[in-house]
Structures are given as structure tokens and as C-alpha cells.
Amino acid sequence: MKPIFSAHLFPEIESRLIELLRSLTHDEWELQTVAPAWTVKDVAAHLLDTQLRKLSRVRDGYLSTPSPQIVSLDDLVAYVNRLNREGVEIYRRLSPNVLISLMEVASREYAEFHQSLDPMAEAGFGVSWAGEQKSLNWFDTARELTERWHHQQQIRLATGRPGIMTRELYYPVLDCFMRALPFAYRDRDGETGTHLRFNVSGECGGSWYLYRDGARWVQTESAQGWQA
């Protein structure tokens, strides 16, 4: 599978986020989102927190406290959920104006950081939901794009703003998520030579393929001998 090069998309998606936040009324900041525990302001606080944490930990190599011992996926999920919860609790205390001002600075530095990385070098974090303990920067950057896209979309949905369902921004998000298919199907049996096709309709969609090669599923760019 070809790498997903998405670092160049960060200035665009971040500028749309800042524009969106500046357009919100006082009441809209407190609207409930589809995330059960989070309001619009909570989601914005989370977006700021994750940027600052990534810059501090990966770009600057700074860790204020040692990470807990992580020996399982459940441990990792619990740790990330705790960090997310703590970050939201801190940054939701800020006024919308202060939050936006900090987001402007963080978004600029965040985009510059991802654009500065060698996409084929090893990333600071593996994409665990795709079954990788170690990942290349292009995959980690694409993973971050999915975060920035879907949380912004949550705010747009809650406030009735137009979405960002564009080919340029949404297709890379879908493509990134689909890279988890071999891991998601790892416990599913199949005869060698079996082909699976996954279709997403619409102008932002496409088709993704799995091929059964012996005891494993392999993702391919196109159908190998596929017959509809």
C-alpha cells in the first residue's frame, strides 16, 4: 500500500477550525456533541490539549511525569482516556477568546512540525488501532489528521455548520482508517485466494481490498483477480 502523505493538509484543516470557532455564539459553545460526555467547548479543549501534548512530548522530548507501565491495549486505552479527560478539564476553564488565541499558535506550530518530519522515518508513537507498535511518520501524521477532522466535524454537526466532507480532506481520513482492515480481520478465517472489497459511496469515497494470503489478510491497492 502506498503511504498517505497528509502533512500539507494541516494548514487548511486548522484554518477551517479557527474560522469555525470564531463564528460560534456564547450558547453554541455549550451545545452537546455526539460525544456523550463532551460539549462543543470540551471538544475544542481536547483539540488544543492534544496539539500541545504532541508538540511537548514528540517535538520537544519533554515528559513531566513518567508514563505508567503499559502491557496491554486496555492499559494504553485507559492511559490515553485519562490524559484526554485531564486535558479537557484544564482547557475548558478558558474563555473562548483565550482558547482560540492559544489554538492559533498551537495549530501553526503543529502544522509546521508535521511538515518538518521525514515521512518515512519512525514515528514517536505507533498506530495501535492498526496493530502497529511502531509506525512511520506518514501513518502517525495521517492518524493525527483523522483526529483533527472528526472532532471538527463533531463541532460542525452540533452547531449546524456545513461539514468538511471534501475529497481533499475526507478521503485521506477514510484511507487512513481503512489501513486497519488487516488488523481488524486478523481473527477471521478465509481460504487462500479469498478477496474482500470494502466500498464507501460518494465523491469522497472509494474501494479498499483485502486478499487472503495463506494464514493472513493482506491489503492491496486494487483487486487481485476480483470478480464482482
Tab-separated table of C-alpha atoms in Angstrom:
chain	number	residue	atom	x	y	z
A	1	MET	CA	0.000	0.000	0.000
A	2	LYS	CA	1.215	3.485	-0.837
A	3	PRO	CA	1.891	5.902	2.047
A	4	ILE	CA	-0.699	8.565	2.829
A	5	PHE	CA	1.060	11.921	2.635
A	6	SER	CA	-1.163	14.361	4.513
A	7	ALA	CA	1.083	16.866	6.315
A	8	HIS	CA	0.320	19.511	3.679
A	9	LEU	CA	-3.367	19.380	4.668
A	10	PHE	CA	-2.866	20.616	8.234
A	11	PRO	CA	-2.794	24.372	7.460
A	12	GLU	CA	-6.119	24.010	5.614
A	13	ILE	CA	-7.938	21.941	8.198
A	14	GLU	CA	-6.620	24.084	11.056
A	15	SER	CA	-7.620	27.371	9.385
A	16	ARG	CA	-11.120	25.971	8.929
A	17	LEU	CA	-11.197	25.071	12.624
A	18	ILE	CA	-10.149	28.555	13.747
A	19	GLU	CA	-12.719	30.144	11.436
A	20	LEU	CA	-15.382	27.804	12.817
A	21	LEU	CA	-14.569	28.555	16.467
A	22	ARG	CA	-14.577	32.308	15.839
A	23	SER	CA	-18.098	32.041	14.400
A	24	LEU	CA	-19.639	30.373	17.467
A	25	THR	CA	-22.085	32.200	19.714
A	26	HIS	CA	-21.925	32.029	23.501
A	27	ASP	CA	-24.696	29.433	23.626
A	28	GLU	CA	-23.188	27.298	20.861
A	29	TRP	CA	-20.032	26.706	22.882
A	30	GLU	CA	-22.148	24.812	25.431
A	31	LEU	CA	-24.096	22.626	22.987
A	32	GLN	CA	-23.897	18.864	23.425
A	33	THR	CA	-21.955	16.948	20.779
A	34	VAL	CA	-22.344	13.328	19.670
A	35	ALA	CA	-19.536	12.527	22.127
A	36	PRO	CA	-21.697	11.770	25.192
A	37	ALA	CA	-19.529	13.495	27.800
A	38	TRP	CA	-18.374	16.488	25.750
A	39	THR	CA	-19.854	19.831	24.777
A	40	VAL	CA	-18.570	21.893	21.857
A	41	LYS	CA	-16.183	23.661	24.211
A	42	ASP	CA	-14.953	20.335	25.585
A	43	VAL	CA	-14.128	19.141	22.061
A	44	ALA	CA	-12.264	22.372	21.334
A	45	ALA	CA	-10.373	21.986	24.613
A	46	HIS	CA	-9.438	18.442	23.613
A	47	LEU	CA	-8.162	19.620	20.231
A	48	LEU	CA	-5.938	22.200	21.921
A	49	ASP	CA	-4.709	19.769	24.556
A	50	THR	CA	-3.691	17.054	22.100
A	51	GLN	CA	-1.739	19.546	19.980
A	52	LEU	CA	0.191	20.879	22.947
A	53	ARG	CA	0.886	17.403	24.304
A	54	LYS	CA	2.193	16.161	20.938
A	55	LEU	CA	4.463	19.157	20.497
A	56	SER	CA	5.789	18.840	24.057
A	57	ARG	CA	6.319	15.096	24.029
A	58	VAL	CA	7.430	14.358	20.469
A	59	ARG	CA	8.867	17.600	19.111
A	60	ASP	CA	10.476	18.812	22.345
A	61	GLY	CA	11.096	15.447	24.024
A	62	TYR	CA	9.549	16.705	27.271
A	63	LEU	CA	7.679	14.474	29.704
A	64	SER	CA	6.674	15.997	33.037
A	65	THR	CA	5.897	12.683	34.728
A	66	PRO	CA	6.859	9.099	33.826
A	67	SER	CA	4.323	7.177	31.777
A	68	PRO	CA	2.662	4.245	33.566
A	69	GLN	CA	3.629	0.711	32.657
A	70	ILE	CA	1.616	-0.344	29.616
A	71	VAL	CA	1.479	-4.067	28.891
A	72	SER	CA	-1.817	-4.355	27.020
A	73	LEU	CA	-4.119	-2.458	24.693
A	74	ASP	CA	-6.506	-1.940	27.613
A	75	ASP	CA	-3.707	-0.256	29.574
A	76	LEU	CA	-2.997	2.050	26.640
A	77	VAL	CA	-6.661	2.960	26.170
A	78	ALA	CA	-7.049	3.705	29.890
A	79	TYR	CA	-3.947	5.911	29.886
A	80	VAL	CA	-4.997	7.874	26.799
A	81	ASN	CA	-8.530	8.314	28.148
A	82	ARG	CA	-7.113	9.654	31.402
A	83	LEU	CA	-4.890	12.164	29.594
A	84	ASN	CA	-7.809	13.270	27.416
A	85	ARG	CA	-10.080	13.737	30.411
A	86	GLU	CA	-7.478	15.731	32.328
A	87	GLY	CA	-6.734	17.928	29.316
A	88	VAL	CA	-10.396	18.788	28.795
A	89	GLU	CA	-10.830	19.599	32.480
A	90	ILE	CA	-7.939	22.081	32.275
A	91	TYR	CA	-8.600	23.868	28.997
A	92	ARG	CA	-12.386	24.095	29.209
A	93	ARG	CA	-11.799	26.607	32.025
A	94	LEU	CA	-10.508	29.118	29.482
A	95	SER	CA	-12.690	31.718	27.817
A	96	PRO	CA	-13.471	31.078	24.146
A	97	ASN	CA	-11.273	34.016	23.124
A	98	VAL	CA	-8.269	32.742	25.078
A	99	LEU	CA	-8.808	29.195	23.845
A	100	ILE	CA	-8.921	30.361	20.221
A	101	SER	CA	-5.810	32.514	20.643
A	102	LEU	CA	-3.867	29.561	22.028
A	103	MET	CA	-5.248	27.325	19.295
A	104	GLU	CA	-3.968	29.694	16.613
A	105	VAL	CA	-0.422	29.429	17.931
A	106	ALA	CA	-0.605	25.689	18.571
A	107	SER	CA	-2.154	24.979	15.158
A	108	ARG	CA	0.589	26.867	13.340
A	109	GLU	CA	3.375	25.097	15.226
A	110	TYR	CA	1.601	21.744	14.917
A	111	ALA	CA	1.328	22.050	11.129
A	112	GLU	CA	4.954	23.151	10.842
A	113	PHE	CA	6.068	20.216	12.982
A	114	HIS	CA	4.309	17.574	10.896
A	115	GLN	CA	5.557	19.166	7.683
A	116	SER	CA	9.131	19.072	9.014
A	117	LEU	CA	9.129	15.302	9.600
A	118	ASP	CA	10.680	12.721	7.319
A	119	PRO	CA	7.519	10.767	6.423
A	120	MET	CA	9.478	7.512	6.075
A	121	ALA	CA	11.250	7.766	9.452
A	122	GLU	CA	9.969	6.035	12.581
A	123	ALA	CA	7.266	7.941	14.448
A	124	GLY	CA	7.226	8.726	18.134
A	125	PHE	CA	4.102	6.604	18.564
A	126	GLY	CA	2.774	3.537	16.801
A	127	VAL	CA	-0.745	3.476	15.375
A	128	SER	CA	-2.086	0.955	17.859
A	129	TRP	CA	-5.590	0.669	16.374
A	130	ALA	CA	-3.958	-0.651	13.199
A	131	GLY	CA	-1.996	-3.214	15.196
A	132	GLU	CA	1.344	-1.398	14.966
A	133	GLN	CA	3.674	-0.940	17.905
A	134	LYS	CA	5.987	1.057	15.644
A	135	SER	CA	4.824	3.186	12.729
A	136	LEU	CA	6.340	5.522	10.189
A	137	ASN	CA	5.726	9.252	10.426
A	138	TRP	CA	3.391	9.321	7.436
A	139	PHE	CA	0.980	6.958	9.229
A	140	ASP	CA	1.158	8.812	12.538
A	141	THR	CA	0.577	12.121	10.737
A	142	ALA	CA	-2.395	10.657	8.862
A	143	ARG	CA	-3.730	9.351	12.179
A	144	GLU	CA	-3.491	12.877	13.585
A	145	LEU	CA	-5.382	14.196	10.551
A	146	THR	CA	-8.252	11.808	11.344
A	147	GLU	CA	-8.377	13.261	14.866
A	148	ARG	CA	-8.433	16.852	13.658
A	149	TRP	CA	-11.064	16.044	11.027
A	150	HIS	CA	-13.579	14.069	13.051
A	151	HIS	CA	-13.524	16.306	16.141
A	152	GLN	CA	-14.020	19.390	13.996
A	153	GLN	CA	-16.862	17.568	12.287
A	154	GLN	CA	-18.435	16.911	15.707
A	155	ILE	CA	-18.476	20.668	16.382
A	156	ARG	CA	-19.962	21.372	12.957
A	157	LEU	CA	-22.656	18.758	13.484
A	158	ALA	CA	-23.589	20.082	16.941
A	159	THR	CA	-23.830	23.694	15.739
A	160	GLY	CA	-25.476	23.051	12.381
A	161	ARG	CA	-22.481	24.340	10.421
A	162	PRO	CA	-21.593	22.944	6.966
A	163	GLY	CA	-19.375	19.898	7.174
A	164	ILE	CA	-15.909	19.342	5.731
A	165	MET	CA	-16.846	16.387	3.545
A	166	THR	CA	-14.477	17.310	0.748
A	167	ARG	CA	-12.422	14.919	-1.358
A	168	GLU	CA	-9.221	16.698	-0.378
A	169	LEU	CA	-9.785	16.423	3.384
A	170	TYR	CA	-12.088	13.442	3.878
A	171	TYR	CA	-10.657	10.826	1.523
A	172	PRO	CA	-7.289	10.709	3.366
A	173	VAL	CA	-9.224	10.211	6.608
A	174	LEU	CA	-11.098	7.243	5.153
A	175	ASP	CA	-7.915	5.866	3.616
A	176	CYS	CA	-6.130	6.055	6.959
A	177	PHE	CA	-8.909	4.262	8.832
A	178	MET	CA	-9.052	1.561	6.173
A	179	ARG	CA	-5.375	0.739	6.818
A	180	ALA	CA	-6.612	-1.017	9.967
A	181	LEU	CA	-8.524	-3.643	7.962
A	182	PRO	CA	-5.852	-6.398	8.131
A	183	PHE	CA	-5.654	-5.958	11.903
A	184	ALA	CA	-9.441	-5.827	12.285
A	185	TYR	CA	-9.791	-9.067	10.309
A	186	ARG	CA	-6.839	-10.854	11.922
A	187	ASP	CA	-9.072	-13.413	13.672
A	188	ARG	CA	-11.280	-14.052	10.635
A	189	ASP	CA	-10.520	-17.203	8.667
A	190	GLY	CA	-10.619	-17.443	4.912
A	191	GLU	CA	-9.414	-19.685	2.128
A	192	THR	CA	-6.242	-18.668	0.379
A	193	GLY	CA	-7.133	-16.504	-2.587
A	194	THR	CA	-10.262	-15.045	-0.977
A	195	HIS	CA	-10.833	-11.374	-1.841
A	196	LEU	CA	-12.817	-8.813	0.128
A	197	ARG	CA	-13.848	-5.414	-1.182
A	198	PHE	CA	-14.929	-2.500	1.002
A	199	ASN	CA	-16.803	0.311	-0.739
A	200	VAL	CA	-17.580	3.808	0.524
A	201	SER	CA	-20.008	5.566	-1.789
A	202	GLY	CA	-19.957	9.233	-2.734
A	203	GLU	CA	-17.377	11.530	-4.266
A	204	CYS	CA	-15.150	11.293	-1.176
A	205	GLY	CA	-15.222	7.504	-1.069
A	206	GLY	CA	-13.522	4.657	-2.859
A	207	SER	CA	-12.788	0.931	-2.667
A	208	TRP	CA	-10.326	-0.934	-0.454
A	209	TYR	CA	-9.311	-4.577	-0.774
A	210	LEU	CA	-8.128	-7.463	1.365
A	211	TYR	CA	-6.542	-10.620	-0.024
A	212	ARG	CA	-6.163	-13.884	1.893
A	213	ASP	CA	-2.543	-14.978	1.559
A	214	GLY	CA	-2.041	-18.203	3.481
A	215	ALA	CA	-2.732	-17.525	7.157
A	216	ARG	CA	-3.029	-13.757	6.893
A	217	TRP	CA	-5.009	-10.964	5.292
A	218	VAL	CA	-3.042	-8.583	3.079
A	219	GLN	CA	-4.295	-5.187	1.989
A	220	THR	CA	-3.834	-4.358	-1.683
A	221	GLU	CA	-4.156	-1.224	-3.789
A	222	SER	CA	-6.507	-2.926	-6.245
A	223	ALA	CA	-8.435	-6.156	-6.636
A	224	GLN	CA	-6.291	-9.184	-7.388
A	225	GLY	CA	-8.437	-11.279	-9.668
A	226	TRP	CA	-11.583	-9.733	-8.214
A	227	GLN	CA	-14.848	-10.631	-9.928
A	228	ALA	CA	-17.905	-8.635	-8.906
